[in-house]
């Protein structure tokens, strides 16, 4: 199975064009990492909100720094797992088995690229426009599946489009990443018609063919051929775990920096992931640091590192202990939900704390409200312009759209996709600038 999962075929290339030459300076997976690092969509994430408003005097995480941290944790998870697979001889020796850490790192680097400005608030604004707003009138022009794509706009599906779609003036295959890395990014290997209770799914109808190509190339386990549902790539579990760990720990650190959590609250949360002898070692290391470091932010940074190491180690154990189920597609849930009971309980308590004290913080709520209204307005204005392009105002507005997003779209669905490609690629700040331009109000601020 690993022979398929570690496919070096680049999406958009002929299926016979594979390169497994290990004598080159960089493997194909390492080239994928570099392509993402140097890409415009990746750079734009520096101006996309993670949780808290974009920083002023206190620097907190944005989408770019979060993605780099997920990539780092993912690399560690992949390396630990590959070492264990090789050590325990759980699979035939594959020349690229040592590259699992690179693949998971690539997936972590890319996992948030499909998110629109203002994150989940932006997703909600787009979805609500079609489900309850002015977009309702377009429903009769689409298939049920196409309509569900729009009324449940999903950043994960948008990621696959961003990486594989041939935008105007660009080459076929999008970024032309390897199928192995693309497959590891797909957390939800099914369409919007099969979305989860939380509305999650992995590809739009416009990328159905791309998804199927990647799924078959990497040998994903098919769970239901008629409904086109597949099991996850095993490495997608590691990417998801890296994201979960980064979210939890870094949100706690940011909350401490902003004064939302006290040092004692922060220390208690970060120490809760340890027990027994490991907890004793945690406190010993804490005391040794406190003896020489007086900056509480620096102490928290040290505790954060210990906590990430602990969760990474324990999560990789979950993967290895459930290896067969993960490989044959019968594993359910996430890796962090299958941590030892004590750690899993503390993880849930940290999640509850995040909701109570972090995600409901006034500064966060203000950004969400602002983002919701900005995205709602942009979708409404630009969609009206592309559907009625002959008015003077529409022509002016459409001139703001970069050439790469301008297509000869005929169907209403494709026109919607064109506008959403443009808007979802915006940074928070650029979205605000266009919003101000439309409203004629330059005094608005986040």
Tab-separated table of C-alpha atoms in Angstrom:
chain	number	residue	atom	x	y	z
A	1	UNK	CA	0.000	0.000	0.000
A	2	UNK	CA	2.856	2.399	0.757
A	3	UNK	CA	4.037	2.035	-2.825
A	4	UNK	CA	0.805	3.789	-3.875
A	5	UNK	CA	0.618	6.217	-0.952
A	6	UNK	CA	4.139	7.461	-1.684
A	7	UNK	CA	3.387	8.229	-5.338
A	8	UNK	CA	5.757	10.843	-6.769
A	9	UNK	CA	3.531	11.522	-9.763
A	10	UNK	CA	2.826	15.213	-10.070
A	11	UNK	CA	-0.814	16.102	-10.561
A	12	UNK	CA	-1.192	17.378	-14.121
A	13	UNK	CA	1.623	15.190	-15.445
A	14	UNK	CA	1.178	12.000	-17.411
A	15	UNK	CA	0.785	9.081	-14.984
A	16	UNK	CA	4.006	7.540	-16.229
A	17	UNK	CA	6.061	10.618	-15.359
A	18	UNK	CA	7.358	9.674	-11.933
A	19	UNK	CA	10.725	10.368	-10.395
A	20	UNK	CA	12.073	8.279	-7.532
A	21	UNK	CA	15.702	9.298	-8.025
A	22	UNK	CA	17.090	9.561	-4.492
A	23	UNK	CA	20.478	10.872	-5.628
A	24	UNK	CA	19.146	14.364	-6.287
A	25	UNK	CA	19.595	17.101	-3.689
A	26	UNK	CA	15.873	17.295	-2.951
A	27	UNK	CA	13.248	14.568	-3.217
A	28	UNK	CA	10.013	15.411	-5.008
A	29	UNK	CA	8.275	15.824	-1.658
A	30	UNK	CA	10.898	18.317	-0.528
A	31	UNK	CA	10.360	20.167	-3.803
A	32	UNK	CA	6.650	20.349	-2.952
A	33	UNK	CA	7.533	21.987	0.361
A	34	UNK	CA	9.669	24.576	-1.395
A	35	UNK	CA	6.999	25.293	-4.034
A	36	UNK	CA	4.530	26.133	-1.300
A	37	UNK	CA	6.988	28.264	0.694
A	38	UNK	CA	7.701	30.433	-2.353
A	39	UNK	CA	4.084	30.645	-3.560
A	40	UNK	CA	1.922	33.765	-3.460
A	41	UNK	CA	-1.013	32.066	-1.649
A	42	UNK	CA	1.359	31.042	1.138
A	43	UNK	CA	2.784	34.541	1.532
A	44	UNK	CA	-0.708	36.009	1.682
A	45	UNK	CA	-1.425	34.049	4.849
A	46	UNK	CA	0.717	36.491	6.834
A	47	UNK	CA	-2.245	38.874	6.584
A	48	UNK	CA	-4.950	36.373	7.433
A	49	UNK	CA	-6.259	36.196	10.979
A	50	UNK	CA	-5.678	33.010	12.943
A	51	UNK	CA	-7.794	33.681	16.055
A	52	UNK	CA	-6.949	37.086	17.449
A	53	UNK	CA	-6.906	40.355	15.459
A	54	UNK	CA	-3.798	40.963	13.367
A	55	UNK	CA	-1.085	42.098	15.799
A	56	UNK	CA	-0.316	45.527	17.073
A	57	UNK	CA	2.328	45.844	19.797
A	58	UNK	CA	1.877	42.210	20.879
A	59	UNK	CA	2.586	39.685	18.135
A	60	UNK	CA	0.178	36.752	18.068
A	61	UNK	CA	-0.231	34.024	15.498
A	62	UNK	CA	-1.582	34.523	12.007
A	63	UNK	CA	-2.371	31.870	9.396
A	64	UNK	CA	1.201	31.830	8.122
A	65	UNK	CA	2.921	31.335	11.477
A	66	UNK	CA	0.300	28.747	12.432
A	67	UNK	CA	0.915	26.824	9.211
A	68	UNK	CA	4.677	26.830	9.758
A	69	UNK	CA	4.147	25.427	13.247
A	70	UNK	CA	1.761	22.745	11.981
A	71	UNK	CA	4.363	21.808	9.370
A	72	UNK	CA	7.027	21.549	12.073
A	73	UNK	CA	4.891	19.363	14.351
A	74	UNK	CA	3.772	17.308	11.352
A	75	UNK	CA	7.373	16.660	10.360
A	76	UNK	CA	8.098	15.324	13.849
A	77	UNK	CA	5.001	13.116	13.833
A	78	UNK	CA	5.848	11.728	10.398
A	79	UNK	CA	9.459	11.044	11.340
A	80	UNK	CA	8.500	9.251	14.553
A	81	UNK	CA	5.926	7.117	12.748
A	82	UNK	CA	8.213	6.243	9.828
A	83	UNK	CA	10.971	5.213	12.239
A	84	UNK	CA	8.554	2.955	14.111
A	85	UNK	CA	7.159	1.427	10.910
A	86	UNK	CA	10.673	0.612	9.750
A	87	UNK	CA	11.778	-0.594	13.199
A	88	UNK	CA	8.758	-2.866	13.707
A	89	UNK	CA	8.774	-3.967	10.064
A	90	UNK	CA	5.117	-3.088	9.673
A	91	UNK	CA	5.528	-2.603	5.926
A	92	UNK	CA	7.813	-3.663	3.120
A	93	UNK	CA	10.891	-1.489	3.023
A	94	UNK	CA	10.164	1.396	0.636
A	95	UNK	CA	12.969	3.735	-0.477
A	96	UNK	CA	10.835	6.774	0.420
A	97	UNK	CA	9.520	5.561	3.793
A	98	UNK	CA	11.879	7.969	5.569
A	99	UNK	CA	10.099	10.824	3.766
A	100	UNK	CA	6.817	10.513	5.701
A	101	UNK	CA	7.834	13.502	7.820
A	102	UNK	CA	8.340	15.609	4.701
A	103	UNK	CA	4.941	14.670	3.260
A	104	UNK	CA	3.097	15.463	6.504
A	105	UNK	CA	5.059	18.702	6.757
A	106	UNK	CA	3.966	19.686	3.233
A	107	UNK	CA	0.357	18.904	4.115
A	108	UNK	CA	0.638	20.982	7.281
A	109	UNK	CA	2.162	23.882	5.390
A	110	UNK	CA	-0.761	23.910	2.936
A	111	UNK	CA	-3.705	22.926	5.110
A	112	UNK	CA	-5.092	26.468	5.619
A	113	UNK	CA	-4.422	27.873	2.138
A	114	UNK	CA	-8.067	27.439	1.132
A	115	UNK	CA	-9.462	29.496	4.008
A	116	UNK	CA	-11.100	32.787	2.983
A	117	UNK	CA	-10.373	36.075	4.771
A	118	UNK	CA	-11.464	36.051	8.428
A	119	UNK	CA	-11.402	32.244	8.584
A	120	UNK	CA	-14.533	30.450	9.719
A	121	UNK	CA	-16.467	33.718	9.916
A	122	UNK	CA	-15.707	34.219	6.230
A	123	UNK	CA	-16.852	30.689	5.412
A	124	UNK	CA	-20.116	31.329	7.237
A	125	UNK	CA	-20.709	34.623	5.437
A	126	UNK	CA	-20.248	33.011	2.014
A	127	UNK	CA	-22.457	30.043	2.873
A	128	UNK	CA	-25.211	32.191	4.371
A	129	UNK	CA	-25.325	34.477	1.329
A	130	UNK	CA	-26.353	31.535	-0.839
A	131	UNK	CA	-28.536	29.750	1.693
A	132	UNK	CA	-30.405	32.689	3.207
A	133	UNK	CA	-29.358	35.815	1.328
A	134	UNK	CA	-29.393	37.167	-2.187
A	135	UNK	CA	-27.881	34.031	-3.643
A	136	UNK	CA	-31.024	31.972	-3.007
A	137	UNK	CA	-32.399	32.941	-6.406
A	138	UNK	CA	-29.577	31.020	-8.129
A	139	UNK	CA	-30.507	27.602	-6.758
A	140	UNK	CA	-32.585	26.588	-9.789
A	141	UNK	CA	-29.552	27.116	-12.053
A	142	UNK	CA	-27.504	24.381	-10.361
A	143	UNK	CA	-27.443	20.709	-9.514
A	144	UNK	CA	-28.052	19.692	-5.915
A	145	UNK	CA	-24.362	18.934	-5.410
A	146	UNK	CA	-23.267	22.279	-6.858
A	147	UNK	CA	-25.728	24.099	-4.621
A	148	UNK	CA	-24.413	22.293	-1.550
A	149	UNK	CA	-20.888	23.415	-2.464
A	150	UNK	CA	-22.016	27.033	-2.214
A	151	UNK	CA	-24.330	26.826	0.789
A	152	UNK	CA	-21.614	24.989	2.718
A	153	UNK	CA	-18.484	26.796	1.543
A	154	UNK	CA	-15.569	24.749	2.856
A	155	UNK	CA	-11.936	25.822	3.131
A	156	UNK	CA	-10.706	22.234	2.855
A	157	UNK	CA	-12.399	21.803	-0.521
A	158	UNK	CA	-11.157	25.212	-1.595
A	159	UNK	CA	-7.610	24.072	-0.804
A	160	UNK	CA	-7.790	21.258	-3.353
A	161	UNK	CA	-9.127	23.692	-5.960
A	162	UNK	CA	-6.404	26.231	-5.265
A	163	UNK	CA	-3.657	23.629	-5.661
A	164	UNK	CA	-4.992	21.722	-8.693
A	165	UNK	CA	-7.114	24.123	-10.767
A	166	UNK	CA	-5.675	25.609	-13.942
A	167	UNK	CA	-6.302	29.312	-13.468
A	168	UNK	CA	-6.118	31.576	-16.517
A	169	UNK	CA	-2.575	31.935	-17.802
A	170	UNK	CA	-1.314	29.169	-15.504
A	171	UNK	CA	-0.166	25.663	-16.325
A	172	UNK	CA	-2.296	22.540	-16.140
A	173	UNK	CA	-2.237	20.843	-12.758
A	174	UNK	CA	-2.173	24.042	-10.715
A	175	UNK	CA	0.920	23.955	-8.511
A	176	UNK	CA	1.660	20.472	-9.850
A	177	UNK	CA	2.345	18.966	-6.434
A	178	UNK	CA	2.879	15.236	-6.004
A	179	UNK	CA	-0.205	13.101	-5.578
A	180	UNK	CA	1.250	11.777	-2.312
A	181	UNK	CA	1.283	15.257	-0.741
A	182	UNK	CA	-2.081	16.280	-2.183
A	183	UNK	CA	-3.652	13.080	-0.896
A	184	UNK	CA	-2.263	13.671	2.612
A	185	UNK	CA	-3.980	17.093	2.703
A	186	UNK	CA	-7.483	15.718	2.081
A	187	UNK	CA	-9.061	15.335	5.537
A	188	UNK	CA	-12.535	14.639	4.148
A	189	UNK	CA	-12.318	12.341	1.080
A	190	UNK	CA	-15.901	12.862	-0.107
A	191	UNK	CA	-18.104	15.515	-1.721
A	192	UNK	CA	-20.477	18.061	-0.162
A	193	UNK	CA	-23.369	15.638	-0.677
A	194	UNK	CA	-21.724	13.436	1.975
A	195	UNK	CA	-20.546	16.229	4.278
A	196	UNK	CA	-20.120	15.660	8.007
A	197	UNK	CA	-22.458	17.017	10.674
A	198	UNK	CA	-20.181	20.049	10.876
A	199	UNK	CA	-20.502	20.611	7.136
A	200	UNK	CA	-16.999	19.381	6.326
A	201	UNK	CA	-16.079	17.790	2.991
A	202	UNK	CA	-13.025	17.528	0.771
A	203	UNK	CA	-13.738	18.743	-2.761
A	204	UNK	CA	-16.102	20.873	-4.821
A	205	UNK	CA	-17.896	19.404	-7.827
A	206	UNK	CA	-15.476	21.376	-10.001
A	207	UNK	CA	-12.622	19.263	-8.553
A	208	UNK	CA	-14.368	15.891	-8.532
A	209	UNK	CA	-12.193	14.568	-11.345
A	210	UNK	CA	-9.032	15.883	-9.680
A	211	UNK	CA	-9.963	14.207	-6.403
A	212	UNK	CA	-10.689	10.878	-8.077
A	213	UNK	CA	-7.371	10.990	-9.930
A	214	UNK	CA	-5.478	11.621	-6.681
A	215	UNK	CA	-7.473	9.021	-4.720
A	216	UNK	CA	-6.855	6.277	-7.262
A	217	UNK	CA	-3.218	7.223	-7.845
A	218	UNK	CA	-2.461	6.951	-4.117
A	219	UNK	CA	-4.602	3.866	-3.565
A	220	UNK	CA	-7.021	5.309	-1.008
A	221	UNK	CA	-9.407	2.680	0.348
A	222	UNK	CA	-12.823	3.048	-1.289
A	223	UNK	CA	-15.578	2.741	1.336
A	224	UNK	CA	-18.565	3.302	-0.953
A	225	UNK	CA	-18.014	3.331	-4.723
A	226	UNK	CA	-21.566	4.422	-5.530
A	227	UNK	CA	-21.342	7.500	-3.299
A	228	UNK	CA	-17.648	8.080	-4.089
A	229	UNK	CA	-16.568	7.929	-0.446
A	230	UNK	CA	-12.989	6.998	0.427
A	231	UNK	CA	-11.043	6.431	3.619
A	232	UNK	CA	-8.449	9.015	4.532
A	233	UNK	CA	-4.849	8.754	3.517
A	234	UNK	CA	-3.181	7.515	6.751
A	235	UNK	CA	-0.877	10.535	6.715
A	236	UNK	CA	-3.891	12.861	6.796
A	237	UNK	CA	-4.434	11.713	10.386
A	238	UNK	CA	-0.956	12.962	11.271
A	239	UNK	CA	-1.548	16.283	9.513
A	240	UNK	CA	-4.826	16.717	11.395
A	241	UNK	CA	-3.134	15.867	14.707
A	242	UNK	CA	-0.386	18.419	14.056
A	243	UNK	CA	-3.083	21.048	13.433
A	244	UNK	CA	-4.975	20.057	16.594
A	245	UNK	CA	-1.835	20.243	18.731
A	246	UNK	CA	-0.726	23.571	17.272
A	247	UNK	CA	-4.160	25.131	17.695
A	248	UNK	CA	-4.499	24.060	21.297
A	249	UNK	CA	-1.052	24.932	22.581
A	250	UNK	CA	-0.446	28.122	20.607
A	251	UNK	CA	-3.869	29.556	21.446
A	252	UNK	CA	-3.011	29.115	25.123
A	253	UNK	CA	0.322	30.889	24.634
A	254	UNK	CA	-1.320	33.758	22.716
A	255	UNK	CA	-3.978	34.098	25.402
A	256	UNK	CA	-1.240	34.465	28.017
A	257	UNK	CA	0.578	37.112	25.958
A	258	UNK	CA	-2.632	39.120	25.649
A	259	UNK	CA	-3.449	38.834	29.357
A	260	UNK	CA	-6.538	36.674	28.841
A	261	UNK	CA	-4.962	33.853	30.863
A	262	UNK	CA	-2.766	34.438	33.914
A	263	UNK	CA	0.615	32.761	34.199
A	264	UNK	CA	-0.775	30.335	36.791
A	265	UNK	CA	-3.731	29.417	34.546
A	266	UNK	CA	-1.384	28.922	31.614
A	267	UNK	CA	1.031	26.775	33.605
A	268	UNK	CA	-1.835	24.654	34.899
A	269	UNK	CA	-3.204	24.082	31.402
A	270	UNK	CA	0.167	23.157	29.909
A	271	UNK	CA	1.117	20.862	32.789
A	272	UNK	CA	-2.222	19.022	32.574
A	273	UNK	CA	-1.000	16.950	29.607
A	274	UNK	CA	1.541	15.204	31.847
A	275	UNK	CA	1.112	12.573	34.527
A	276	UNK	CA	3.194	10.392	36.827
A	277	UNK	CA	6.940	10.561	36.301
A	278	UNK	CA	6.538	12.853	33.293
A	279	UNK	CA	4.665	15.382	35.433
A	280	UNK	CA	7.477	15.355	38.000
A	281	UNK	CA	10.018	15.987	35.236
A	282	UNK	CA	7.824	18.792	33.917
A	283	UNK	CA	7.851	20.600	37.270
A	284	UNK	CA	11.583	19.996	37.735
A	285	UNK	CA	12.333	21.580	34.358
A	286	UNK	CA	9.941	24.438	35.153
A	287	UNK	CA	11.739	25.210	38.414
A	288	UNK	CA	15.157	25.082	36.727
A	289	UNK	CA	14.002	27.610	34.141
A	290	UNK	CA	12.314	29.912	36.650
A	291	UNK	CA	15.596	30.125	38.575
A	292	UNK	CA	17.302	31.879	35.665
A	293	UNK	CA	14.456	33.367	33.573
A	294	UNK	CA	12.270	36.205	34.883
A	295	UNK	CA	10.284	36.887	31.707
A	296	UNK	CA	7.049	34.927	32.101
A	297	UNK	CA	6.507	34.860	28.330
A	298	UNK	CA	9.843	33.068	27.979
A	299	UNK	CA	8.878	30.589	30.687
A	300	UNK	CA	5.570	29.923	28.925
A	301	UNK	CA	7.438	29.414	25.645
A	302	UNK	CA	9.544	26.736	27.363
A	303	UNK	CA	6.464	25.041	28.807
A	304	UNK	CA	4.824	25.215	25.383
A	305	UNK	CA	7.759	23.311	23.881
A	306	UNK	CA	7.505	20.609	26.558
A	307	UNK	CA	3.757	20.259	25.978
A	308	UNK	CA	4.082	19.992	22.203
A	309	UNK	CA	6.753	17.318	22.622
A	310	UNK	CA	4.527	15.370	25.001
A	311	UNK	CA	1.452	15.507	22.754
A	312	UNK	CA	3.495	14.697	19.656
A	313	UNK	CA	5.027	11.633	21.294
A	314	UNK	CA	1.730	10.330	22.655
A	315	UNK	CA	-0.153	11.006	19.412
A	316	UNK	CA	2.393	9.065	17.362
A	317	UNK	CA	1.876	6.153	19.773
A	318	UNK	CA	-1.853	6.246	18.990
A	319	UNK	CA	-1.059	5.986	15.277
A	320	UNK	CA	1.260	3.013	15.725
A	321	UNK	CA	-1.134	1.245	18.121
A	322	UNK	CA	-3.950	1.624	15.576
A	323	UNK	CA	-1.771	1.072	12.516
A	324	UNK	CA	-3.759	-1.769	10.941
A	325	UNK	CA	-7.118	-0.019	11.330
A	326	UNK	CA	-5.708	3.220	9.938
A	327	UNK	CA	-4.199	1.448	6.946
A	328	UNK	CA	-7.304	-0.567	6.051
A	329	UNK	CA	-9.689	2.384	6.472
A	330	UNK	CA	-11.602	1.208	9.551
A	331	UNK	CA	-10.136	3.690	12.065
A	332	UNK	CA	-12.641	6.310	13.186
A	333	UNK	CA	-12.238	9.680	14.841
A	334	UNK	CA	-9.014	11.638	15.165
A	335	UNK	CA	-5.726	10.683	16.791
A	336	UNK	CA	-6.099	13.223	19.605
A	337	UNK	CA	-9.563	11.842	20.398
A	338	UNK	CA	-7.894	8.468	20.974
A	339	UNK	CA	-5.184	9.650	23.342
A	340	UNK	CA	-4.950	8.003	26.782
A	341	UNK	CA	-8.014	8.926	28.825
A	342	UNK	CA	-6.280	11.376	31.172
A	343	UNK	CA	-4.614	13.319	28.364
A	344	UNK	CA	-7.717	13.232	26.172
A	345	UNK	CA	-9.802	14.579	29.068
A	346	UNK	CA	-7.353	17.411	29.671
A	347	UNK	CA	-7.312	18.159	25.951
A	348	UNK	CA	-11.114	18.496	26.012
A	349	UNK	CA	-10.920	20.776	29.042
A	350	UNK	CA	-8.397	22.942	27.230
A	351	UNK	CA	-10.784	23.069	24.252
A	352	UNK	CA	-13.611	24.173	26.551
A	353	UNK	CA	-11.352	26.829	28.052
A	354	UNK	CA	-10.461	28.055	24.565
A	355	UNK	CA	-14.132	28.479	23.709
A	356	UNK	CA	-14.962	30.190	26.989
A	357	UNK	CA	-12.015	32.553	27.396
A	358	UNK	CA	-10.381	32.786	23.969
A	359	UNK	CA	-12.871	32.348	21.125
A	360	UNK	CA	-15.542	34.316	22.987
A	361	UNK	CA	-13.116	37.088	23.845
A	362	UNK	CA	-14.468	40.473	22.716
A	363	UNK	CA	-11.531	41.187	20.423
A	364	UNK	CA	-12.090	37.870	18.632
A	365	UNK	CA	-15.845	38.369	18.365
A	366	UNK	CA	-15.376	41.860	16.909
A	367	UNK	CA	-13.143	40.512	14.158
A	368	UNK	CA	-15.674	37.768	13.377
A	369	UNK	CA	-18.529	40.273	13.102
A	370	UNK	CA	-16.459	42.571	10.916
A	371	UNK	CA	-15.308	39.697	8.725
A	372	UNK	CA	-18.809	38.367	8.308
A	373	UNK	CA	-20.138	41.676	7.030
A	374	UNK	CA	-17.134	42.353	4.805
A	375	UNK	CA	-17.324	38.955	3.085
A	376	UNK	CA	-21.108	39.126	2.723
A	377	UNK	CA	-20.827	42.487	0.966
A	378	UNK	CA	-17.986	41.414	-1.338
A	379	UNK	CA	-19.774	38.256	-2.472
A	380	UNK	CA	-23.003	40.131	-3.072
A	381	UNK	CA	-21.395	42.974	-5.044
A	382	UNK	CA	-19.031	40.951	-7.225
A	383	UNK	CA	-21.515	38.173	-7.935
A	384	UNK	CA	-24.124	40.701	-9.041
A	385	UNK	CA	-21.490	42.259	-11.286
A	386	UNK	CA	-20.550	39.009	-13.021
A	387	UNK	CA	-24.184	37.966	-13.453
A	388	UNK	CA	-25.136	41.387	-14.856
A	389	UNK	CA	-21.859	42.537	-16.440
A	390	UNK	CA	-23.196	45.162	-18.838
A	391	UNK	CA	-23.913	47.990	-16.427
A	392	UNK	CA	-21.280	50.675	-16.001
A	393	UNK	CA	-20.869	49.875	-12.300
A	394	UNK	CA	-20.440	46.155	-12.994
A	395	UNK	CA	-17.791	46.804	-15.628
A	396	UNK	CA	-15.838	48.981	-13.194
A	397	UNK	CA	-16.115	46.424	-10.407
A	398	UNK	CA	-15.038	43.525	-12.609
A	399	UNK	CA	-11.898	45.438	-13.567
A	400	UNK	CA	-10.712	44.868	-9.986
A	401	UNK	CA	-10.551	41.116	-10.543
A	402	UNK	CA	-7.038	39.879	-11.494
A	403	UNK	CA	-6.681	38.206	-14.892
A	404	UNK	CA	-6.007	34.756	-13.416
A	405	UNK	CA	-9.590	34.630	-12.121
A	406	UNK	CA	-11.189	35.865	-15.341
A	407	UNK	CA	-12.622	32.991	-17.362
A	408	UNK	CA	-15.225	32.491	-20.026
A	409	UNK	CA	-17.515	30.885	-17.461
A	410	UNK	CA	-20.956	30.044	-18.874
A	411	UNK	CA	-22.799	28.244	-16.090
A	412	UNK	CA	-23.975	30.089	-13.010
A	413	UNK	CA	-22.034	27.637	-10.841
A	414	UNK	CA	-18.761	28.390	-12.658
A	415	UNK	CA	-19.382	32.123	-12.388
A	416	UNK	CA	-19.873	31.722	-8.647
A	417	UNK	CA	-16.663	29.702	-8.456
A	418	UNK	CA	-14.822	32.477	-10.299
A	419	UNK	CA	-15.923	35.134	-7.809
A	420	UNK	CA	-15.250	32.907	-4.808
A	421	UNK	CA	-11.752	32.125	-6.122
A	422	UNK	CA	-11.037	35.846	-6.148
A	423	UNK	CA	-12.552	36.644	-2.758
A	424	UNK	CA	-11.274	33.588	-0.884
A	425	UNK	CA	-7.725	34.418	-2.003
A	426	UNK	CA	-7.826	37.888	-0.452
A	427	UNK	CA	-6.014	38.781	2.744
A	428	UNK	CA	-8.049	40.277	5.592
A	429	UNK	CA	-6.542	43.690	4.929
A	430	UNK	CA	-7.159	43.617	1.173
A	431	UNK	CA	-10.752	42.468	1.726
A	432	UNK	CA	-11.218	45.439	4.062
A	433	UNK	CA	-9.726	47.807	1.480
A	434	UNK	CA	-12.109	46.612	-1.251
A	435	UNK	CA	-15.014	46.769	1.197
A	436	UNK	CA	-14.155	50.385	2.039
A	437	UNK	CA	-13.895	51.195	-1.652
A	438	UNK	CA	-17.353	49.789	-2.325
A	439	UNK	CA	-18.855	51.510	0.709
A	440	UNK	CA	-17.027	54.761	0.059
A	441	UNK	CA	-15.850	54.837	3.664
A	442	UNK	CA	-12.087	55.053	4.213
A	443	UNK	CA	-12.492	55.516	7.963
A	444	UNK	CA	-13.435	51.902	8.687
A	445	UNK	CA	-10.877	49.844	10.621
A	446	UNK	CA	-10.727	46.321	12.011
